[in-house]
GROMACS .gro file of C-alpha atoms in nm:
model
  247
    1UNK     CA    1   3.876  -3.084   3.170
    2UNK     CA    2   3.561  -2.858   3.172
    3UNK     CA    3   3.247  -2.911   2.949
    4UNK     CA    4   3.334  -2.636   2.711
    5UNK     CA    5   3.704  -2.757   2.652
    6UNK     CA    6   3.569  -3.081   2.571
    7UNK     CA    7   3.346  -2.964   2.323
    8UNK     CA    8   3.601  -2.752   2.136
    9UNK     CA    9   3.837  -3.063   2.060
   10UNK     CA   10   3.790  -3.208   1.733
   11UNK     CA   11   3.550  -3.525   1.728
   12UNK     CA   12   3.831  -3.760   1.666
   13UNK     CA   13   4.049  -3.649   1.929
   14UNK     CA   14   3.760  -3.691   2.193
   15UNK     CA   15   3.678  -4.028   2.049
   16UNK     CA   16   4.035  -4.160   2.061
   17UNK     CA   17   4.066  -4.038   2.417
   18UNK     CA   18   3.754  -4.218   2.506
   19UNK     CA   19   3.835  -4.533   2.343
   20UNK     CA   20   4.163  -4.530   2.531
   21UNK     CA   21   3.942  -4.546   2.860
   22UNK     CA   22   3.730  -4.835   2.700
   23UNK     CA   23   4.057  -5.039   2.675
   24UNK     CA   24   4.144  -4.974   3.032
   25UNK     CA   25   3.778  -5.072   3.109
   26UNK     CA   26   3.803  -5.402   2.910
   27UNK     CA   27   4.142  -5.478   3.114
   28UNK     CA   28   3.954  -5.417   3.431
   29UNK     CA   29   3.656  -5.641   3.331
   30UNK     CA   30   3.910  -5.943   3.227
   31UNK     CA   31   4.123  -5.901   3.545
   32UNK     CA   32   3.815  -5.931   3.778
   33UNK     CA   33   3.603  -6.183   3.590
   34UNK     CA   34   3.339  -5.947   3.514
   35UNK     CA   35   3.031  -5.990   3.275
   36UNK     CA   36   2.886  -5.674   3.100
   37UNK     CA   37   2.590  -5.674   2.873
   38UNK     CA   38   2.511  -5.365   2.693
   39UNK     CA   39   2.179  -5.344   2.504
   40UNK     CA   40   2.113  -5.110   2.223
   41UNK     CA   41   1.748  -5.051   2.105
   42UNK     CA   42   1.606  -4.760   1.899
   43UNK     CA   43   1.415  -4.661   1.595
   44UNK     CA   44   1.543  -4.786   1.254
   45UNK     CA   45   1.826  -4.575   1.149
   46UNK     CA   46   1.890  -4.448   1.489
   47UNK     CA   47   2.249  -4.515   1.469
   48UNK     CA   48   2.306  -4.830   1.652
   49UNK     CA   49   2.531  -4.976   1.418
   50UNK     CA   50   2.780  -4.676   1.425
   51UNK     CA   51   2.763  -4.651   1.804
   52UNK     CA   52   2.877  -5.020   1.852
   53UNK     CA   53   3.154  -4.985   1.606
   54UNK     CA   54   3.287  -4.690   1.780
   55UNK     CA   55   3.283  -4.890   2.117
   56UNK     CA   56   3.439  -5.191   1.989
   57UNK     CA   57   3.689  -5.057   1.727
   58UNK     CA   58   3.991  -5.103   1.954
   59UNK     CA   59   3.878  -5.357   2.205
   60UNK     CA   60   3.998  -5.718   2.198
   61UNK     CA   61   3.799  -5.942   1.984
   62UNK     CA   62   3.846  -6.233   2.193
   63UNK     CA   63   3.654  -6.093   2.492
   64UNK     CA   64   3.425  -5.856   2.302
   65UNK     CA   65   3.120  -5.993   2.115
   66UNK     CA   66   2.847  -5.805   1.903
   67UNK     CA   67   2.516  -5.982   1.868
   68UNK     CA   68   2.283  -5.882   1.598
   69UNK     CA   69   2.048  -6.178   1.559
   70UNK     CA   70   1.832  -6.221   1.242
   71UNK     CA   71   1.489  -6.353   1.172
   72UNK     CA   72   1.414  -6.629   1.430
   73UNK     CA   73   1.395  -6.970   1.282
   74UNK     CA   74   1.101  -7.216   1.317
   75UNK     CA   75   1.304  -7.370   1.596
   76UNK     CA   76   1.329  -7.043   1.782
   77UNK     CA   77   0.955  -6.972   1.750
   78UNK     CA   78   0.874  -7.300   1.894
   79UNK     CA   79   1.107  -7.252   2.205
   80UNK     CA   80   1.107  -7.042   2.511
   81UNK     CA   81   1.114  -6.691   2.388
   82UNK     CA   82   1.447  -6.586   2.562
   83UNK     CA   83   1.626  -6.909   2.469
   84UNK     CA   84   1.788  -6.779   2.162
   85UNK     CA   85   1.936  -6.485   2.322
   86UNK     CA   86   2.050  -6.670   2.630
   87UNK     CA   87   2.319  -6.852   2.431
   88UNK     CA   88   2.484  -6.526   2.349
   89UNK     CA   89   2.485  -6.386   2.702
   90UNK     CA   90   2.848  -6.272   2.823
   91UNK     CA   91   3.063  -6.540   3.006
   92UNK     CA   92   3.322  -6.396   3.259
   93UNK     CA   93   3.568  -6.147   3.133
   94UNK     CA   94   3.339  -6.073   2.844
   95UNK     CA   95   3.170  -5.756   2.715
   96UNK     CA   96   2.859  -5.831   2.486
   97UNK     CA   97   2.691  -5.554   2.291
   98UNK     CA   98   2.341  -5.642   2.135
   99UNK     CA   99   2.226  -5.450   1.838
  100UNK     CA  100   1.841  -5.516   1.920
  101UNK     CA  101   1.776  -5.776   2.175
  102UNK     CA  102   1.479  -5.964   2.331
  103UNK     CA  103   1.308  -5.621   2.317
  104UNK     CA  104   1.222  -5.680   1.935
  105UNK     CA  105   0.905  -5.853   2.092
  106UNK     CA  106   0.789  -5.493   2.249
  107UNK     CA  107   0.905  -5.305   1.929
  108UNK     CA  108   0.888  -5.452   1.571
  109UNK     CA  109   0.699  -5.763   1.657
  110UNK     CA  110   0.441  -5.570   1.840
  111UNK     CA  111   0.402  -5.319   1.585
  112UNK     CA  112   0.388  -5.553   1.290
  113UNK     CA  113   0.192  -5.812   1.439
  114UNK     CA  114   0.471  -6.069   1.417
  115UNK     CA  115   0.385  -6.182   1.772
  116UNK     CA  116   0.028  -6.252   1.915
  117UNK     CA  117  -0.113  -6.044   2.205
  118UNK     CA  118  -0.076  -6.326   2.433
  119UNK     CA  119   0.291  -6.361   2.353
  120UNK     CA  120   0.340  -5.984   2.382
  121UNK     CA  121   0.158  -5.960   2.706
  122UNK     CA  122   0.387  -6.269   2.857
  123UNK     CA  123   0.693  -6.089   2.749
  124UNK     CA  124   0.599  -5.765   2.922
  125UNK     CA  125   0.531  -5.979   3.252
  126UNK     CA  126   0.850  -6.173   3.234
  127UNK     CA  127   1.104  -5.963   3.100
  128UNK     CA  128   1.208  -5.782   3.447
  129UNK     CA  129   1.222  -6.114   3.636
  130UNK     CA  130   1.435  -6.236   3.351
  131UNK     CA  131   1.671  -5.953   3.374
  132UNK     CA  132   1.675  -5.975   3.745
  133UNK     CA  133   1.784  -6.338   3.727
  134UNK     CA  134   2.069  -6.238   3.498
  135UNK     CA  135   2.181  -5.950   3.735
  136UNK     CA  136   2.160  -6.182   4.041
  137UNK     CA  137   2.387  -6.436   3.840
  138UNK     CA  138   2.661  -6.168   3.795
  139UNK     CA  139   2.589  -6.003   3.473
  140UNK     CA  140   2.565  -5.621   3.454
  141UNK     CA  141   2.294  -5.513   3.203
  142UNK     CA  142   2.307  -5.151   3.074
  143UNK     CA  143   2.023  -5.054   2.822
  144UNK     CA  144   2.013  -4.777   2.594
  145UNK     CA  145   1.730  -4.634   2.383
  146UNK     CA  146   1.848  -4.423   2.079
  147UNK     CA  147   1.584  -4.187   2.006
  148UNK     CA  148   1.578  -3.976   1.672
  149UNK     CA  149   1.325  -3.722   1.532
  150UNK     CA  150   1.070  -3.837   1.246
  151UNK     CA  151   1.256  -3.597   1.011
  152UNK     CA  152   1.596  -3.724   1.089
  153UNK     CA  153   1.483  -4.085   1.043
  154UNK     CA  154   1.325  -4.033   0.699
  155UNK     CA  155   1.674  -3.827   0.588
  156UNK     CA  156   1.867  -4.124   0.720
  157UNK     CA  157   1.622  -4.398   0.558
  158UNK     CA  158   1.650  -4.201   0.213
  159UNK     CA  159   2.047  -4.190   0.254
  160UNK     CA  160   2.031  -4.589   0.277
  161UNK     CA  161   1.858  -4.615  -0.067
  162UNK     CA  162   2.113  -4.403  -0.248
  163UNK     CA  163   2.433  -4.490  -0.077
  164UNK     CA  164   2.600  -4.777  -0.217
  165UNK     CA  165   2.806  -4.830   0.126
  166UNK     CA  166   2.498  -4.886   0.320
  167UNK     CA  167   2.301  -5.141   0.103
  168UNK     CA  168   2.318  -5.416   0.337
  169UNK     CA  169   2.124  -5.196   0.582
  170UNK     CA  170   1.803  -5.172   0.366
  171UNK     CA  171   1.532  -5.380   0.506
  172UNK     CA  172   1.156  -5.436   0.396
  173UNK     CA  173   1.072  -5.296   0.738
  174UNK     CA  174   1.230  -4.957   0.654
  175UNK     CA  175   0.904  -4.848   0.423
  176UNK     CA  176   0.702  -4.907   0.736
  177UNK     CA  177   0.906  -4.719   0.975
  178UNK     CA  178   0.775  -4.381   0.898
  179UNK     CA  179   0.433  -4.486   0.809
  180UNK     CA  180   0.393  -4.656   1.168
  181UNK     CA  181   0.596  -4.384   1.349
  182UNK     CA  182   0.308  -4.333   1.602
  183UNK     CA  183   0.259  -4.698   1.663
  184UNK     CA  184   0.648  -4.741   1.737
  185UNK     CA  185   0.607  -4.434   1.960
  186UNK     CA  186   0.343  -4.600   2.145
  187UNK     CA  187   0.517  -4.949   2.156
  188UNK     CA  188   0.835  -4.764   2.283
  189UNK     CA  189   0.660  -4.571   2.566
  190UNK     CA  190   0.493  -4.908   2.691
  191UNK     CA  191   0.819  -5.099   2.676
  192UNK     CA  192   1.013  -4.853   2.858
  193UNK     CA  193   0.733  -4.822   3.140
  194UNK     CA  194   0.703  -5.209   3.180
  195UNK     CA  195   1.077  -5.283   3.168
  196UNK     CA  196   1.247  -5.005   3.341
  197UNK     CA  197   1.384  -5.129   3.669
  198UNK     CA  198   1.632  -5.067   3.962
  199UNK     CA  199   1.859  -5.340   3.856
  200UNK     CA  200   1.851  -5.274   3.460
  201UNK     CA  201   1.725  -4.913   3.407
  202UNK     CA  202   1.691  -4.780   3.080
  203UNK     CA  203   1.897  -4.482   2.928
  204UNK     CA  204   1.745  -4.242   2.676
  205UNK     CA  205   1.992  -4.122   2.408
  206UNK     CA  206   1.921  -3.817   2.187
  207UNK     CA  207   2.076  -3.931   1.869
  208UNK     CA  208   1.986  -3.686   1.589
  209UNK     CA  209   2.344  -3.574   1.619
  210UNK     CA  210   2.545  -3.912   1.564
  211UNK     CA  211   2.887  -3.787   1.690
  212UNK     CA  212   2.747  -3.609   1.989
  213UNK     CA  213   2.555  -3.927   2.072
  214UNK     CA  214   2.837  -4.155   2.033
  215UNK     CA  215   3.077  -3.941   2.254
  216UNK     CA  216   2.822  -3.919   2.532
  217UNK     CA  217   2.718  -4.286   2.536
  218UNK     CA  218   3.066  -4.402   2.576
  219UNK     CA  219   3.129  -4.126   2.849
  220UNK     CA  220   2.823  -4.273   3.006
  221UNK     CA  221   2.915  -4.617   2.964
  222UNK     CA  222   3.248  -4.566   3.136
  223UNK     CA  223   3.071  -4.355   3.414
  224UNK     CA  224   2.848  -4.631   3.558
  225UNK     CA  225   3.091  -4.937   3.524
  226UNK     CA  226   3.318  -4.949   3.815
  227UNK     CA  227   3.676  -4.904   3.713
  228UNK     CA  228   3.944  -4.764   3.917
  229UNK     CA  229   4.176  -4.700   3.621
  230UNK     CA  230   3.958  -4.473   3.415
  231UNK     CA  231   3.992  -4.098   3.403
  232UNK     CA  232   3.700  -3.946   3.579
  233UNK     CA  233   3.735  -3.610   3.391
  234UNK     CA  234   3.645  -3.806   3.063
  235UNK     CA  235   3.328  -3.992   3.204
  236UNK     CA  236   3.094  -3.699   3.246
  237UNK     CA  237   2.816  -3.745   2.977
  238UNK     CA  238   2.581  -3.457   2.873
  239UNK     CA  239   2.257  -3.489   3.056
  240UNK     CA  240   2.087  -3.343   2.782
  241UNK     CA  241   2.201  -3.629   2.547
  242UNK     CA  242   2.196  -3.934   2.757
  243UNK     CA  243   1.966  -3.943   3.072
  244UNK     CA  244   1.778  -4.227   3.279
  245UNK     CA  245   1.427  -4.279   3.184
  246UNK     CA  246   1.177  -4.168   3.440
  247UNK     CA  247   0.796  -4.277   3.455
   0.00000   0.00000   0.00000
């Protein structure tokens, strides 16, 4: 199937075909005792929730977990930083999708000064070795950063306030997202520079168009996880939408 033929298909048809491939992928993960960790980071309202829902919609809930941790407890803040996240790592036959992750320290915690400079510097020094340890233990890590324009973020945040179905998404941090746009941009760039690695590279997603981003992330995810049962024609992502970070 050519790129033009794919784009002519209705969104729901494309999504269904890709979700069928995801089911095949999960069967392969279960059969071969694999461990897959997919991390989604990005600005507020970048579309992480919707992305994860489309990926997990038809997957087995027994072997699929979505992790979206809240504010750390006092015990969490007094423990090794990665400790609260380690409890949610995938076991064999599992796929875990993290809606934000340990990279909170390099993003919102850094910008909003929820951590000290020493804690931030320690994270920057240790995150790559930490992920290397996970990869060496058999966990495949795939990291996506969803990027949107300032105008699109503002539009989506305003929609949250008036849409009764999105009230649960409203956060006190929303009001600072636009105000600290440049600070978040700097923090993002520093994070990508310090934590992009051969064993756990970052992939950037242009997410102003939600549907296009969802389809291409699923295609990309399918393309980089080995699975002999997948349809190779459906796993070619648009390189203008999803691409590997480069320093």
